[in-house]
Structures are given as structure tokens and as C-alpha cells.
PDB file of C-alpha atoms in Angstrom:
ATOM      1  CA  MET J  25     153.574  21.169 -55.696  1.00  0.00           C
ATOM      2  CA  ALA J  26     155.642  21.334 -52.575  1.00  0.00           C
ATOM      3  CA  VAL J  27     154.631  23.461 -49.288  1.00  0.00           C
ATOM      4  CA  ARG J  28     156.705  26.084 -48.883  1.00  0.00           C
ATOM      5  CA  THR J  29     157.614  26.443 -45.131  1.00  0.00           C
ATOM      6  CA  LYS J  30     156.762  29.966 -43.690  1.00  0.00           C
ATOM      7  CA  LEU J  31     160.024  31.081 -41.758  1.00  0.00           C
ATOM      8  CA  VAL J  32     158.924  33.616 -39.451  1.00  0.00           C
ATOM      9  CA  ALA J  33     161.774  35.510 -37.858  1.00  0.00           C
ATOM     10  CA  GLY J  34     162.009  37.567 -35.230  1.00  0.00           C
ATOM     11  CA  ASN J  35     165.035  40.107 -35.332  1.00  0.00           C
ATOM     12  CA  TRP J  36     165.521  41.512 -31.705  1.00  0.00           C
ATOM     13  CA  LYS J  37     168.193  43.961 -33.129  1.00  0.00           C
ATOM     14  CA  MET J  38     170.355  45.781 -30.556  1.00  0.00           C
ATOM     15  CA  ASN J  39     167.423  45.199 -27.613  1.00  0.00           C
ATOM     16  CA  GLY J  40     167.030  43.282 -24.523  1.00  0.00           C
ATOM     17  CA  LEU J  41     169.565  42.490 -21.368  1.00  0.00           C
ATOM     18  CA  ARG J  42     168.767  39.036 -19.300  1.00  0.00           C
ATOM     19  CA  ALA J  43     165.716  39.945 -17.570  1.00  0.00           C
ATOM     20  CA  ASP J  44     163.527  41.072 -20.584  1.00  0.00           C
ATOM     21  CA  GLY J  45     165.031  38.834 -22.919  1.00  0.00           C
ATOM     22  CA  SER J  46     164.223  35.721 -21.052  1.00  0.00           C
ATOM     23  CA  ALA J  47     160.491  36.892 -20.446  1.00  0.00           C
ATOM     24  CA  LEU J  48     160.083  37.427 -23.939  1.00  0.00           C
ATOM     25  CA  ALA J  49     161.730  34.234 -24.961  1.00  0.00           C
ATOM     26  CA  ARG J  50     159.808  32.083 -22.472  1.00  0.00           C
ATOM     27  CA  ALA J  51     156.724  33.993 -23.743  1.00  0.00           C
ATOM     28  CA  LEU J  52     157.019  33.466 -27.000  1.00  0.00           C
ATOM     29  CA  THR J  53     157.637  29.770 -26.201  1.00  0.00           C
ATOM     30  CA  GLU J  54     154.663  29.311 -24.254  1.00  0.00           C
ATOM     31  CA  ARG J  55     152.521  30.929 -27.356  1.00  0.00           C
ATOM     32  CA  TRP J  56     153.923  28.772 -29.980  1.00  0.00           C
ATOM     33  CA  THR J  57     153.798  25.871 -27.934  1.00  0.00           C
ATOM     34  CA  ALA J  58     149.743  26.315 -27.688  1.00  0.00           C
ATOM     35  CA  ALA J  59     149.755  27.655 -31.330  1.00  0.00           C
ATOM     36  CA  ARG J  60     152.503  24.735 -33.049  1.00  0.00           C
ATOM     37  CA  SER J  61     149.291  22.109 -33.947  1.00  0.00           C
ATOM     38  CA  GLU J  62     147.375  24.747 -35.921  1.00  0.00           C
ATOM     39  CA  ARG J  63     150.422  26.638 -38.079  1.00  0.00           C
ATOM     40  CA  PRO J  64     151.895  23.515 -39.903  1.00  0.00           C
ATOM     41  CA  GLY J  65     154.541  24.772 -41.838  1.00  0.00           C
ATOM     42  CA  CYS J  66     155.481  27.664 -40.158  1.00  0.00           C
ATOM     43  CA  GLN J  67     158.949  27.983 -38.541  1.00  0.00           C
ATOM     44  CA  PRO J  68     159.854  30.663 -36.119  1.00  0.00           C
ATOM     45  CA  LEU J  69     163.050  32.143 -35.719  1.00  0.00           C
ATOM     46  CA  LEU J  70     164.451  33.962 -33.207  1.00  0.00           C
ATOM     47  CA  CYS J  71     167.822  36.171 -33.625  1.00  0.00           C
ATOM     48  CA  PRO J  72     168.532  38.019 -30.227  1.00  0.00           C
ATOM     49  CA  PRO J  73     172.033  39.695 -29.481  1.00  0.00           C
ATOM     50  CA  SER J  74     175.118  37.533 -29.077  1.00  0.00           C
ATOM     51  CA  THR J  75     175.002  38.046 -25.725  1.00  0.00           C
ATOM     52  CA  LEU J  76     171.684  36.542 -25.012  1.00  0.00           C
ATOM     53  CA  LEU J  77     172.399  33.364 -27.520  1.00  0.00           C
ATOM     54  CA  ALA J  78     173.000  30.549 -24.809  1.00  0.00           C
ATOM     55  CA  MET J  79     170.053  31.848 -22.535  1.00  0.00           C
ATOM     56  CA  VAL J  80     167.678  32.060 -25.347  1.00  0.00           C
ATOM     57  CA  ARG J  81     169.106  28.793 -26.613  1.00  0.00           C
ATOM     58  CA  ASP J  82     168.298  27.383 -23.279  1.00  0.00           C
ATOM     59  CA  ILE J  83     164.860  28.536 -23.037  1.00  0.00           C
ATOM     60  CA  LEU J  84     163.788  27.306 -26.640  1.00  0.00           C
ATOM     61  CA  ALA J  85     165.068  23.683 -26.098  1.00  0.00           C
ATOM     62  CA  GLY J  86     162.370  20.957 -27.616  1.00  0.00           C
ATOM     63  CA  SER J  87     160.404  24.016 -28.815  1.00  0.00           C
ATOM     64  CA  GLY J  88     160.395  23.986 -31.869  1.00  0.00           C
ATOM     65  CA  ILE J  89     161.885  27.716 -32.600  1.00  0.00           C
ATOM     66  CA  ALA J  90     164.696  28.104 -34.875  1.00  0.00           C
ATOM     67  CA  LEU J  91     167.884  30.211 -33.168  1.00  0.00           C
ATOM     68  CA  GLY J  92     169.839  32.601 -35.200  1.00  0.00           C
ATOM     69  CA  GLY J  93     172.583  35.416 -35.072  1.00  0.00           C
ATOM     70  CA  GLN J  94     172.334  38.825 -36.295  1.00  0.00           C
ATOM     71  CA  ASP J  95     175.383  39.047 -38.053  1.00  0.00           C
ATOM     72  CA  CYS J  96     178.959  37.184 -38.516  1.00  0.00           C
ATOM     73  CA  HIS J  97     182.256  37.688 -39.659  1.00  0.00           C
ATOM     74  CA  PRO J  98     183.482  35.590 -42.725  1.00  0.00           C
ATOM     75  CA  ALA J  99     186.322  33.836 -40.836  1.00  0.00           C
ATOM     76  CA  PRO J 100     186.310  30.764 -38.573  1.00  0.00           C
ATOM     77  CA  LYS J 101     188.714  32.764 -36.386  1.00  0.00           C
ATOM     78  CA  GLY J 102     190.967  35.356 -35.686  1.00  0.00           C
ATOM     79  CA  ALA J 103     191.828  38.697 -35.032  1.00  0.00           C
ATOM     80  CA  PHE J 104     188.705  40.771 -35.663  1.00  0.00           C
ATOM     81  CA  THR J 105     187.696  42.227 -32.087  1.00  0.00           C
ATOM     82  CA  GLY J 106     184.529  42.721 -31.973  1.00  0.00           C
ATOM     83  CA  ASP J 107     183.372  39.959 -34.410  1.00  0.00           C
ATOM     84  CA  VAL J 108     181.261  37.069 -33.880  1.00  0.00           C
ATOM     85  CA  SER J 109     182.352  33.697 -36.440  1.00  0.00           C
ATOM     86  CA  PRO J 110     179.869  31.402 -37.983  1.00  0.00           C
ATOM     87  CA  GLU J 111     180.978  28.866 -36.080  1.00  0.00           C
ATOM     88  CA  MET J 112     180.759  30.549 -32.812  1.00  0.00           C
ATOM     89  CA  LEU J 113     176.911  31.146 -33.602  1.00  0.00           C
ATOM     90  CA  ALA J 114     176.843  27.709 -34.809  1.00  0.00           C
ATOM     91  CA  ASP J 115     178.525  26.198 -31.556  1.00  0.00           C
ATOM     92  CA  ALA J 116     175.860  28.875 -29.477  1.00  0.00           C
ATOM     93  CA  GLY J 117     172.866  26.778 -30.899  1.00  0.00           C
ATOM     94  CA  CYS J 118     172.105  28.811 -34.141  1.00  0.00           C
ATOM     95  CA  SER J 119     170.628  27.185 -36.930  1.00  0.00           C
ATOM     96  CA  HIS J 120     170.512  30.624 -39.207  1.00  0.00           C
ATOM     97  CA  VAL J 121     172.563  33.608 -39.521  1.00  0.00           C
ATOM     98  CA  ILE J 122     171.038  36.846 -41.054  1.00  0.00           C
ATOM     99  CA  LEU J 123     173.386  38.460 -43.340  1.00  0.00           C
ATOM    100  CA  GLY J 124     173.085  41.787 -45.777  1.00  0.00           C
ATOM    101  CA  HIS J 125     170.493  43.731 -43.100  1.00  0.00           C
ATOM    102  CA  SER J 126     169.835  47.393 -44.535  1.00  0.00           C
ATOM    103  CA  GLU J 127     171.130  48.537 -41.565  1.00  0.00           C
ATOM    104  CA  ARG J 128     174.151  47.245 -42.132  1.00  0.00           C
ATOM    105  CA  ARG J 129     174.528  47.262 -46.169  1.00  0.00           C
ATOM    106  CA  HIS J 130     173.910  51.454 -45.380  1.00  0.00           C
ATOM    107  CA  GLY J 131     174.539  51.842 -41.541  1.00  0.00           C
ATOM    108  CA  HIS J 132     177.923  50.108 -42.004  1.00  0.00           C
ATOM    109  CA  GLY J 133     178.820  50.252 -45.740  1.00  0.00           C
ATOM    110  CA  GLU J 134     178.541  46.619 -46.040  1.00  0.00           C
ATOM    111  CA  THR J 135     178.604  45.927 -49.961  1.00  0.00           C
ATOM    112  CA  ASP J 136     177.331  42.813 -51.796  1.00  0.00           C
ATOM    113  CA  ALA J 137     180.703  41.208 -51.746  1.00  0.00           C
ATOM    114  CA  GLU J 138     181.038  41.438 -48.236  1.00  0.00           C
ATOM    115  CA  VAL J 139     177.693  39.641 -47.500  1.00  0.00           C
ATOM    116  CA  ARG J 140     178.983  37.201 -50.212  1.00  0.00           C
ATOM    117  CA  GLU J 141     181.804  36.217 -48.251  1.00  0.00           C
ATOM    118  CA  LYS J 142     179.231  36.111 -45.271  1.00  0.00           C
ATOM    119  CA  VAL J 143     177.304  33.546 -46.723  1.00  0.00           C
ATOM    120  CA  THR J 144     180.241  30.985 -47.919  1.00  0.00           C
ATOM    121  CA  GLY J 145     181.141  31.496 -43.925  1.00  0.00           C
ATOM    122  CA  ALA J 146     177.709  30.166 -42.836  1.00  0.00           C
ATOM    123  CA  TRP J 147     177.137  27.838 -44.853  1.00  0.00           C
ATOM    124  CA  ARG J 148     180.853  26.850 -43.961  1.00  0.00           C
ATOM    125  CA  ALA J 149     179.686  26.455 -40.607  1.00  0.00           C
ATOM    126  CA  GLY J 150     177.004  24.640 -41.731  1.00  0.00           C
ATOM    127  CA  LEU J 151     174.398  27.865 -41.078  1.00  0.00           C
ATOM    128  CA  VAL J 152     171.325  28.591 -43.637  1.00  0.00           C
ATOM    129  CA  ALA J 153     172.159  31.954 -44.206  1.00  0.00           C
ATOM    130  CA  VAL J 154     169.177  34.503 -44.038  1.00  0.00           C
ATOM    131  CA  VAL J 155     170.283  36.750 -46.998  1.00  0.00           C
ATOM    132  CA  CYS J 156     168.525  40.460 -47.068  1.00  0.00           C
ATOM    133  CA  VAL J 157     167.488  42.184 -49.890  1.00  0.00           C
ATOM    134  CA  GLY J 158     165.963  45.712 -50.854  1.00  0.00           C
ATOM    135  CA  GLU J 159     165.634  48.804 -52.623  1.00  0.00           C
ATOM    136  CA  THR J 160     165.505  52.321 -51.023  1.00  0.00           C
ATOM    137  CA  LEU J 161     162.830  54.955 -51.969  1.00  0.00           C
ATOM    138  CA  ALA J 162     164.712  56.823 -54.277  1.00  0.00           C
ATOM    139  CA  GLN J 163     165.582  53.563 -56.209  1.00  0.00           C
ATOM    140  CA  ARG J 164     161.861  52.660 -56.126  1.00  0.00           C
ATOM    141  CA  ARG J 165     160.668  56.050 -57.374  1.00  0.00           C
ATOM    142  CA  ALA J 166     163.424  55.847 -60.007  1.00  0.00           C
ATOM    143  CA  GLU J 167     161.721  52.627 -61.121  1.00  0.00           C
ATOM    144  CA  SER J 168     164.696  50.340 -60.312  1.00  0.00           C
ATOM    145  CA  ALA J 169     163.959  48.601 -57.868  1.00  0.00           C
ATOM    146  CA  ASN J 170     164.298  45.193 -59.516  1.00  0.00           C
ATOM    147  CA  THR J 171     167.347  45.970 -61.315  1.00  0.00           C
ATOM    148  CA  VAL J 172     168.244  47.369 -57.548  1.00  0.00           C
ATOM    149  CA  VAL J 173     167.208  43.558 -56.178  1.00  0.00           C
ATOM    150  CA  ALA J 174     168.422  41.618 -58.826  1.00  0.00           C
ATOM    151  CA  ALA J 175     172.396  43.105 -58.291  1.00  0.00           C
ATOM    152  CA  GLN J 176     171.674  42.270 -54.801  1.00  0.00           C
ATOM    153  CA  ILE J 177     170.899  39.233 -55.097  1.00  0.00           C
ATOM    154  CA  THR J 178     173.664  38.481 -57.752  1.00  0.00           C
ATOM    155  CA  GLY J 179     175.957  39.841 -56.026  1.00  0.00           C
ATOM    156  CA  SER J 180     175.295  38.598 -52.166  1.00  0.00           C
ATOM    157  CA  ILE J 181     174.732  35.020 -52.938  1.00  0.00           C
ATOM    158  CA  PRO J 182     177.658  32.743 -53.910  1.00  0.00           C
ATOM    159  CA  ASP J 183     177.197  29.653 -55.989  1.00  0.00           C
ATOM    160  CA  GLY J 184     175.650  26.325 -54.448  1.00  0.00           C
ATOM    161  CA  ALA J 185     172.709  28.516 -52.826  1.00  0.00           C
ATOM    162  CA  THR J 186     169.289  25.763 -52.210  1.00  0.00           C
ATOM    163  CA  ALA J 187     166.565  25.687 -50.274  1.00  0.00           C
ATOM    164  CA  ALA J 188     168.094  24.445 -47.392  1.00  0.00           C
ATOM    165  CA  ASN J 189     171.250  26.811 -46.696  1.00  0.00           C
ATOM    166  CA  LEU J 190     169.476  29.991 -48.278  1.00  0.00           C
ATOM    167  CA  VAL J 191     166.689  32.354 -47.510  1.00  0.00           C
ATOM    168  CA  VAL J 192     166.364  35.624 -49.078  1.00  0.00           C
ATOM    169  CA  ALA J 193     164.207  38.045 -47.075  1.00  0.00           C
ATOM    170  CA  TYR J 194     163.026  41.124 -49.065  1.00  0.00           C
ATOM    171  CA  GLU J 195     163.292  44.607 -47.006  1.00  0.00           C
ATOM    172  CA  PRO J 196     160.912  47.232 -48.443  1.00  0.00           C
ATOM    173  CA  VAL J 197     163.492  49.798 -47.134  1.00  0.00           C
ATOM    174  CA  TRP J 198     161.522  52.756 -48.974  1.00  0.00           C
ATOM    175  CA  ALA J 199     158.750  52.010 -46.475  1.00  0.00           C
ATOM    176  CA  ILE J 200     160.976  52.694 -43.118  1.00  0.00           C
ATOM    177  CA  GLY J 201     160.657  56.250 -41.788  1.00  0.00           C
ATOM    178  CA  SER J 202     158.791  57.399 -45.064  1.00  0.00           C
ATOM    179  CA  GLY J 203     155.250  56.832 -43.979  1.00  0.00           C
ATOM    180  CA  LEU J 204     154.467  54.942 -46.834  1.00  0.00           C
ATOM    181  CA  THR J 205     153.915  51.207 -46.669  1.00  0.00           C
ATOM    182  CA  ALA J 206     154.137  48.544 -48.296  1.00  0.00           C
ATOM    183  CA  THR J 207     151.218  46.637 -50.001  1.00  0.00           C
ATOM    184  CA  LEU J 208     150.857  42.900 -49.756  1.00  0.00           C
ATOM    185  CA  GLU J 209     151.089  43.549 -53.672  1.00  0.00           C
ATOM    186  CA  ASP J 210     154.028  45.114 -53.352  1.00  0.00           C
ATOM    187  CA  ILE J 211     155.165  42.615 -51.671  1.00  0.00           C
ATOM    188  CA  ALA J 212     153.911  40.260 -53.659  1.00  0.00           C
ATOM    189  CA  ALA J 213     155.101  41.222 -56.588  1.00  0.00           C
ATOM    190  CA  MET J 214     158.511  41.665 -55.401  1.00  0.00           C
ATOM    191  CA  HIS J 215     158.610  37.866 -54.103  1.00  0.00           C
ATOM    192  CA  ALA J 216     157.879  36.463 -57.519  1.00  0.00           C
ATOM    193  CA  ASP J 217     160.689  38.256 -59.185  1.00  0.00           C
ATOM    194  CA  ILE J 218     162.890  37.098 -56.657  1.00  0.00           C
ATOM    195  CA  ARG J 219     162.052  33.270 -56.475  1.00  0.00           C
ATOM    196  CA  SER J 220     162.333  33.343 -60.312  1.00  0.00           C
ATOM    197  CA  ARG J 221     166.132  35.304 -60.124  1.00  0.00           C
ATOM    198  CA  VAL J 222     166.995  32.722 -57.355  1.00  0.00           C
ATOM    199  CA  ALA J 223     165.840  29.966 -59.158  1.00  0.00           C
ATOM    200  CA  ALA J 224     167.446  31.175 -62.002  1.00  0.00           C
ATOM    201  CA  GLY J 225     170.270  31.809 -60.540  1.00  0.00           C
ATOM    202  CA  THR J 226     170.400  34.811 -61.669  1.00  0.00           C
TER     203      THR J 226
END
């Protein structure tokens, strides 16, 4: 049985200026360098704001820590003020990009179809797409969690997904700010369902 690589991603969101971003990246690099031999099968990933990508890339060089973007536009270039293309992320040294994060889906009204286009763009640029899925508290209470996540998987992931170009990240959106906690059992059950659906192409 193949050993599954564990991706441990740190999404900095809209946080970090050059001074504190540099300090954090250096501290994480030092800690990972010291612990790397004790964590086989673990792949750390840092996703800082776009303004810090080049600086963090240089700090991470040779450490084994991957670099990722927090979002991207599906097009390779064009008149899209404020957006970043997948090719730009790849050129900045990224190997991954987070797509469909709950803050994008709910805060920016991003649809499954839009996430799907971004995934296609990410693959075109040679990036691994980290696609986020997850249900809200209302959806969970309505016992539609698996149905909601299944629809997100179907709508957000194009044909051609492989273990080399896709990571599906489960976000228990219902546990954010609700005072509720997602247990290991909750997460394991959803992970199992997600794996079966991705493997089946549904």
C-alpha cells in the first residue's frame, strides 16, 4: 500500500509585512530543517500574500518547504486589475495554489464553476491545485454535509485530476466562529467520503 504524503499548509491570508514575514519564514525554515528527518512523508507548504512570495521563496530555498499562492485568475494574462495569473505564481516560485477557500466562496461569492476555471488555469501553469471544500453550519444541521461537499467536488474539479496535480482540502466551515469543534471522527468521516468520490471521479 502506497504511503500517502501529508501536506501541511500554512495560509497566511492577508497578513504579514516584509519584516515579520521574513522572521516567520526563517523561523519555520529553521524548525523544519531540524525536524525534517523525523517527519518522513510530510510536505510543508507556505502560502504568504503575493507581495511576500519572492522574499519567502528566497528564504525557503533548499529547505524542502513548498511555496504556494492563495488564489489566482484563470487567465494567463490580460486586463484584470488586481489579479494574479497562475503563470505569475509559477514564475514567482510557487508549486501550489489554494483555490475555492471558504473566504473566497462566501466572502466573494465565488462559484464552483469559477473555481473549476481557476483549477484548469493552475494546471496549465504546472501548479498543484489545493481545492477547498466544506459545508456551513446550516448545511450540516440539515444533514446535507456530504451532498454539499460532493457537489463542490463535482463542480470545482475538472476532468484530468490526479494525485500529482490536485489536493482536496476539507474546511469544516461550520466550526469557524460557531463555538463548535470538528472532532477527529468528524474529519476522518468526511475525508473518507471525499477520497471515495475523488477516486470515483464524482
